[in-house]
Amino acid sequence: MKQLEIENGDFLPKSVELVTLTSTPCYQPKRIKSVEKTSDSVKITVTERSSSHFPPKKNLARQLVFTEFGLSPIISTSSPLPVEKPSSEMHLSPRSPFSSISKSSESPIPVPWANIKANNGTPKGPKQCGCKQSKCLKLVVHFNAFSFQRFNLSEISHAQIDRYCDCFASGEYCNGCTCADCCNNVENEDLRKAATEIILERNPRAFKPKISSSPCSPQDIEGDKIDSPQVGRHERGCHCKKSECLKRYCECFQANVFCSQNCKCVDCKNFEACKELITASCKEDSTSIICKNSEGCYGRIASSQMDNASRKLYKSFKGSEGLMAITGGDCIDTKIYIQRVITTTSDATGLSGQRLSQESRKRKLQELPSNEKISPSQSFSDLQKVISQRSSCPSSTLSVDPTCHIINSAMVGSLRDPYRLTVANVYHLLDTSKVCSGLAVLAEAAALAQAANLFAEVKDGEENKNGDILGAKEDDYQERPAQVQKKAADDLNLGFAAKDVQEGRASLPGMVGLICNEKNKQLMEPTSGDQILNRNLKNAYAEQERSVLSSFLDFLEKLIISKNMKVDDALLFPFHYLLRVYGTNQCVHDLSNHPKAHDKEKCWHVYLCWHYRPQ
DNA sequence: GAGTTTGAAACT
DNA sequence: CAGTTTCAAACTC
């Protein structure tokens, strides 16, 4: 344990001592164990975590030398490896630009709390901490002079609020605070800097903004200025469990950003679809400005059934690589939409209040085959991309966010009602799993439709050239090994078709295989069979998913309007889709007369087999 | 204003 | 990685 004299003798205290109880030669997080202050010295005791690769050396002293203008180089007395310096630099000083500006009433900085009012409606003004045990130096801060210098004002204006000592976090000294035993002042500048250094060393990103800027969606630009989007999202995401991300406990909510994929929150309501609710929530406590950032949140939906639903949704649209390649885009709204769908249907099942324990989730995940262990964000991302095509689909007649205003309208006048109850009035009869089943069926249907189109194209083309060739090729196909047919069906996500093929009763004799055959020969003669298949089916994937999801949105729109839905009506989605695509009731008639009419899903399959039967 | 709740971060 | 502890703000009464 050593003590080093302060270089500038006029700068108190005279010595600063940093003691590491354990240390490693490499960078390891440290913890401030204690801070002892005497009249002429300060001792900061930190512990460093041991590393399995580098057994700790105990009682390794590290010394910090403080000068009036900052920290001198850290001397690591026995470390053979260089200590990893934080990527960011701290230049906290009593006269830091941020400090001087933000404290001023004339500050041009729109400090986060500028618009925050206490519950009694009186402006809180610049935050004043009330720390009692941390000496206003402990724990990580997320906003400081460095970030101020580095990021522009519009970025930092979005509330880099921290739960810990706000004064320290903002690079300011405590002034007029109610804190106890405060070390965040001029007299303890050395301590302050040491703490900062340690925090940075433990986490080089600690002083970087938690809320990052990100592009807003096009519709965000709309609307009045007051509701202009709060650009950005929480970098690390929140983990709220009880607040539904609608209270200021939630860092995202507090920072005026919607929850994002980074979040691991439960029962999240902090996404755009709940804008009205958020507005209401904010109006109630008058503590926040509403934003329109369209970053949806994939906060976990607190329902085991929902987990299943998510998986089903994903499964329905699994195999969308083709679409991914085509779309490539990232429409933010789609996340919101899906979440809204999931959330509301989850609510409808009455399970929204039930939280799926991590244990349960884990178990569920383990139950899945390895190839189905889809991370929520992964499936969500896929769905997002799929639906994003909807807005670019020329045939779409829907608004960008058709249900949003409907939901919101329903909320008008009952803004204080829990979102769950309001929406449940619309969705309460919906059965999530059945809707998902409908989606799965539709995915198959659309794939078939697309396959049929391809088939027709190929057929027409061939007939123009040689009317006899097609029949011959179809005959050829029927003689191909069943594995090839199965592969084609699988790749088109034609579950039932694949099954039929396996069972030796190909419901669509020759069609898929023929398409593959033809396309193979036309485009990809020299490549492998799998490659050929994949390329040929790309467009089919895209059309399949686009069609289904577009239709599903229509369906939901109608569903929301209808208040007399029966549970089984969720299965009407395929029919809705069929009617939309073909504009006929013939399918319904055919299905109702079918021996398997009692099973709507099977009927749907049967109908498709009939509809696309070889002519 | 006191007590409770909440969730981030630290810690084990 | 999961559970626990610490902490300070948010919230409730």
XYZ file of C-alpha atoms in Angstrom, chain A residues 347-592:
246
model
C -54.386 -10.749 -23.652
C -57.389 -12.251 -25.247
C -56.521 -15.632 -23.946
C -56.583 -14.232 -20.502
C -53.034 -15.101 -19.874
C -51.480 -11.747 -19.985
C -51.207 -11.594 -16.285
C -49.385 -14.820 -16.098
C -45.707 -14.561 -16.367
C -43.861 -17.347 -17.859
C -41.038 -18.080 -15.557
C -37.612 -18.242 -16.960
C -37.571 -21.819 -15.913
C -40.616 -22.525 -17.920
C -39.250 -20.725 -20.934
C -36.064 -22.585 -20.678
C -37.882 -25.830 -20.460
C -39.991 -24.985 -23.423
C -36.988 -24.084 -25.427
C -35.336 -27.305 -24.533
C -38.358 -29.186 -25.646
C -37.909 -27.907 -29.108
C -35.810 -29.744 -31.602
C -32.523 -28.078 -32.116
C -33.506 -26.752 -35.498
C -36.533 -25.101 -33.987
C -34.767 -23.328 -31.206
C -35.472 -19.963 -32.557
C -34.535 -17.023 -30.516
C -37.335 -14.547 -30.036
C -35.413 -11.851 -31.745
C -34.668 -14.117 -34.604
C -38.221 -15.068 -35.233
C -39.284 -11.578 -34.648
C -36.811 -10.273 -37.086
C -38.012 -12.670 -39.715
C -41.592 -11.749 -39.192
C -40.735 -8.154 -39.216
C -39.027 -8.392 -42.523
C -41.776 -10.440 -43.988
C -44.511 -8.066 -43.055
C -42.466 -5.120 -44.059
C -43.092 -6.104 -47.621
C -46.688 -5.417 -47.112
C -46.306 -1.713 -47.332
C -44.583 -2.068 -50.649
C -47.124 -4.443 -52.032
C -49.035 -2.658 -54.748
C -52.160 -4.638 -54.116
C -52.316 -3.638 -50.540
C -55.098 -1.278 -49.784
C -54.406 -0.968 -46.157
C -52.910 1.912 -44.384
C -49.535 1.492 -42.935
C -50.839 0.706 -39.570
C -54.461 -0.120 -39.937
C -55.308 -1.274 -36.495
C -53.405 1.301 -34.634
C -55.874 4.055 -34.997
C -58.703 1.682 -34.412
C -57.250 0.557 -31.181
C -56.420 4.023 -30.276
C -59.887 5.173 -31.082
C -61.229 2.548 -28.809
C -59.070 3.930 -26.123
C -60.327 7.408 -26.445
C -62.372 8.244 -23.455
C -60.928 5.487 -21.417
C -57.334 6.396 -21.364
C -57.074 5.487 -17.788
C -58.235 1.980 -18.435
C -55.583 -0.611 -18.616
C -54.624 -1.332 -22.158
C -55.197 -4.953 -21.544
C -58.838 -4.509 -20.778
C -59.547 -2.209 -23.648
C -58.059 -4.371 -26.282
C -59.308 -7.517 -24.712
C -62.786 -6.240 -25.485
C -61.864 -6.642 -29.092
C -59.763 -9.719 -28.956
C -61.082 -11.602 -26.042
C -62.585 -14.305 -28.162
C -59.573 -14.941 -30.194
C -57.625 -18.037 -29.684
C -54.033 -17.401 -30.399
C -53.092 -20.880 -31.295
C -55.895 -21.150 -33.785
C -54.974 -17.931 -35.421
C -51.486 -19.193 -35.721
C -52.770 -22.380 -37.183
C -54.617 -20.320 -39.696
C -51.448 -18.525 -40.556
C -49.621 -21.748 -41.000
C -52.308 -23.026 -43.268
C -52.261 -19.851 -45.223
C -48.555 -20.005 -45.651
C -49.011 -23.362 -47.208
C -51.859 -22.137 -49.284
C -49.962 -19.207 -50.604
C -47.055 -21.394 -51.435
C -49.340 -23.638 -53.352
C -50.855 -20.723 -55.135
C -47.466 -19.491 -56.062
C -46.429 -22.917 -57.142
C -49.505 -23.122 -59.271
C -48.672 -19.858 -60.914
C -45.205 -21.014 -61.650
C -46.610 -24.196 -62.948
C -48.951 -22.316 -65.218
C -46.153 -20.151 -66.485
C -43.987 -23.078 -67.254
C -46.830 -24.907 -68.801
C -47.851 -22.014 -70.991
C -44.330 -21.469 -72.080
C -43.832 -25.025 -72.945
C -47.110 -25.344 -74.711
C -46.151 -22.510 -76.930
C -43.036 -24.340 -77.894
C -44.101 -27.878 -77.867
C -47.408 -29.007 -76.553
C -46.300 -32.563 -76.097
C -43.282 -31.939 -73.995
C -45.086 -30.874 -70.895
C -47.054 -34.011 -70.474
C -43.979 -36.026 -71.010
C -42.107 -34.044 -68.404
C -44.881 -34.437 -65.932
C -44.807 -38.142 -66.515
C -41.111 -38.019 -66.008
C -41.559 -36.205 -62.789
C -43.921 -38.774 -61.444
C -41.206 -41.277 -61.862
C -38.701 -39.228 -59.897
C -37.747 -40.441 -56.506
C -40.121 -39.448 -53.759
C -37.287 -37.723 -51.943
C -37.065 -35.079 -54.603
C -40.732 -34.368 -54.368
C -40.523 -34.219 -50.635
C -37.651 -31.820 -50.809
C -39.582 -29.556 -53.081
C -42.575 -29.614 -50.839
C -40.531 -29.047 -47.749
C -38.771 -26.129 -49.260
C -42.062 -24.606 -50.103
C -43.167 -25.181 -46.569
C -45.848 -27.487 -47.839
C -46.186 -29.573 -44.787
C -49.190 -31.498 -45.803
C -48.021 -31.888 -49.341
C -44.789 -33.338 -48.137
C -46.677 -35.676 -45.942
C -48.836 -36.744 -48.792
C -45.836 -37.387 -50.891
C -44.327 -39.433 -48.169
C -47.447 -41.438 -47.913
C -47.462 -42.034 -51.598
C -50.445 -39.896 -52.410
C -49.071 -36.763 -53.872
C -51.950 -34.392 -53.785
C -50.506 -32.226 -56.486
C -49.068 -34.722 -58.854
C -46.045 -33.482 -60.563
C -46.576 -29.824 -60.001
C -43.830 -28.829 -57.681
C -41.392 -31.238 -59.141
C -42.234 -30.100 -62.600
C -41.610 -26.528 -61.666
C -38.310 -27.473 -60.253
C -37.499 -29.518 -63.269
C -38.302 -26.785 -65.655
C -36.668 -24.006 -63.756
C -33.641 -26.124 -63.212
C -33.157 -26.604 -66.849
C -33.877 -23.049 -67.733
C -31.653 -21.305 -65.278
C -29.211 -23.403 -63.399
C -28.042 -26.257 -65.411
C -24.556 -26.531 -63.968
C -25.383 -26.109 -60.294
C -26.391 -28.619 -57.711
C -29.943 -29.723 -57.252
C -30.342 -27.977 -53.938
C -29.045 -24.722 -55.290
C -31.376 -24.904 -58.194
C -34.276 -25.592 -55.973
C -33.467 -22.770 -53.664
C -33.144 -20.249 -56.398
C -36.294 -21.285 -58.123
C -38.272 -21.064 -54.975
C -37.106 -17.669 -53.869
C -39.905 -15.845 -55.503
C -42.353 -18.397 -54.281
C -41.244 -17.756 -50.731
C -41.586 -14.066 -51.114
C -44.996 -14.182 -52.673
C -46.165 -16.738 -50.205
C -45.249 -14.726 -47.207
C -46.216 -11.404 -48.560
C -49.588 -12.668 -49.561
C -50.302 -14.383 -46.300
C -49.199 -11.585 -44.083
C -50.946 -8.966 -46.071
C -54.061 -10.979 -45.831
C -53.568 -11.580 -42.173
C -53.466 -7.890 -41.566
C -56.715 -7.522 -43.406
C -58.124 -10.261 -41.332
C -57.064 -8.644 -38.116
C -58.508 -5.396 -39.203
C -61.861 -7.010 -39.737
C -61.513 -8.925 -36.554
C -61.009 -5.810 -34.573
C -64.079 -4.245 -36.026
C -66.177 -7.298 -35.448
C -67.331 -7.752 -31.916
C -69.201 -10.957 -32.484
C -66.337 -13.192 -33.274
C -66.532 -16.713 -32.098
C -63.479 -18.572 -31.094
C -63.621 -20.822 -34.085
C -63.844 -17.866 -36.369
C -60.140 -17.468 -36.048
C -59.963 -20.378 -38.389
C -61.894 -18.425 -40.909
C -58.768 -16.620 -41.768
C -57.926 -19.055 -44.562
C -61.355 -18.489 -45.999
C -60.946 -14.815 -45.677
C -57.737 -15.146 -47.530
C -59.260 -17.283 -50.227
C -62.132 -14.934 -50.742
C -59.777 -12.030 -50.927
C -57.588 -13.714 -53.473
C -60.198 -15.375 -55.600
C -63.275 -13.365 -54.840
C -65.568 -16.322 -54.853
C -67.655 -18.285 -52.472
C -67.148 -21.394 -54.439
C -64.429 -22.552 -52.132
C -66.684 -22.319 -49.122
C -69.341 -24.285 -50.889
C -66.954 -26.963 -51.938
C -65.513 -27.242 -48.514
C -68.802 -27.404 -46.718
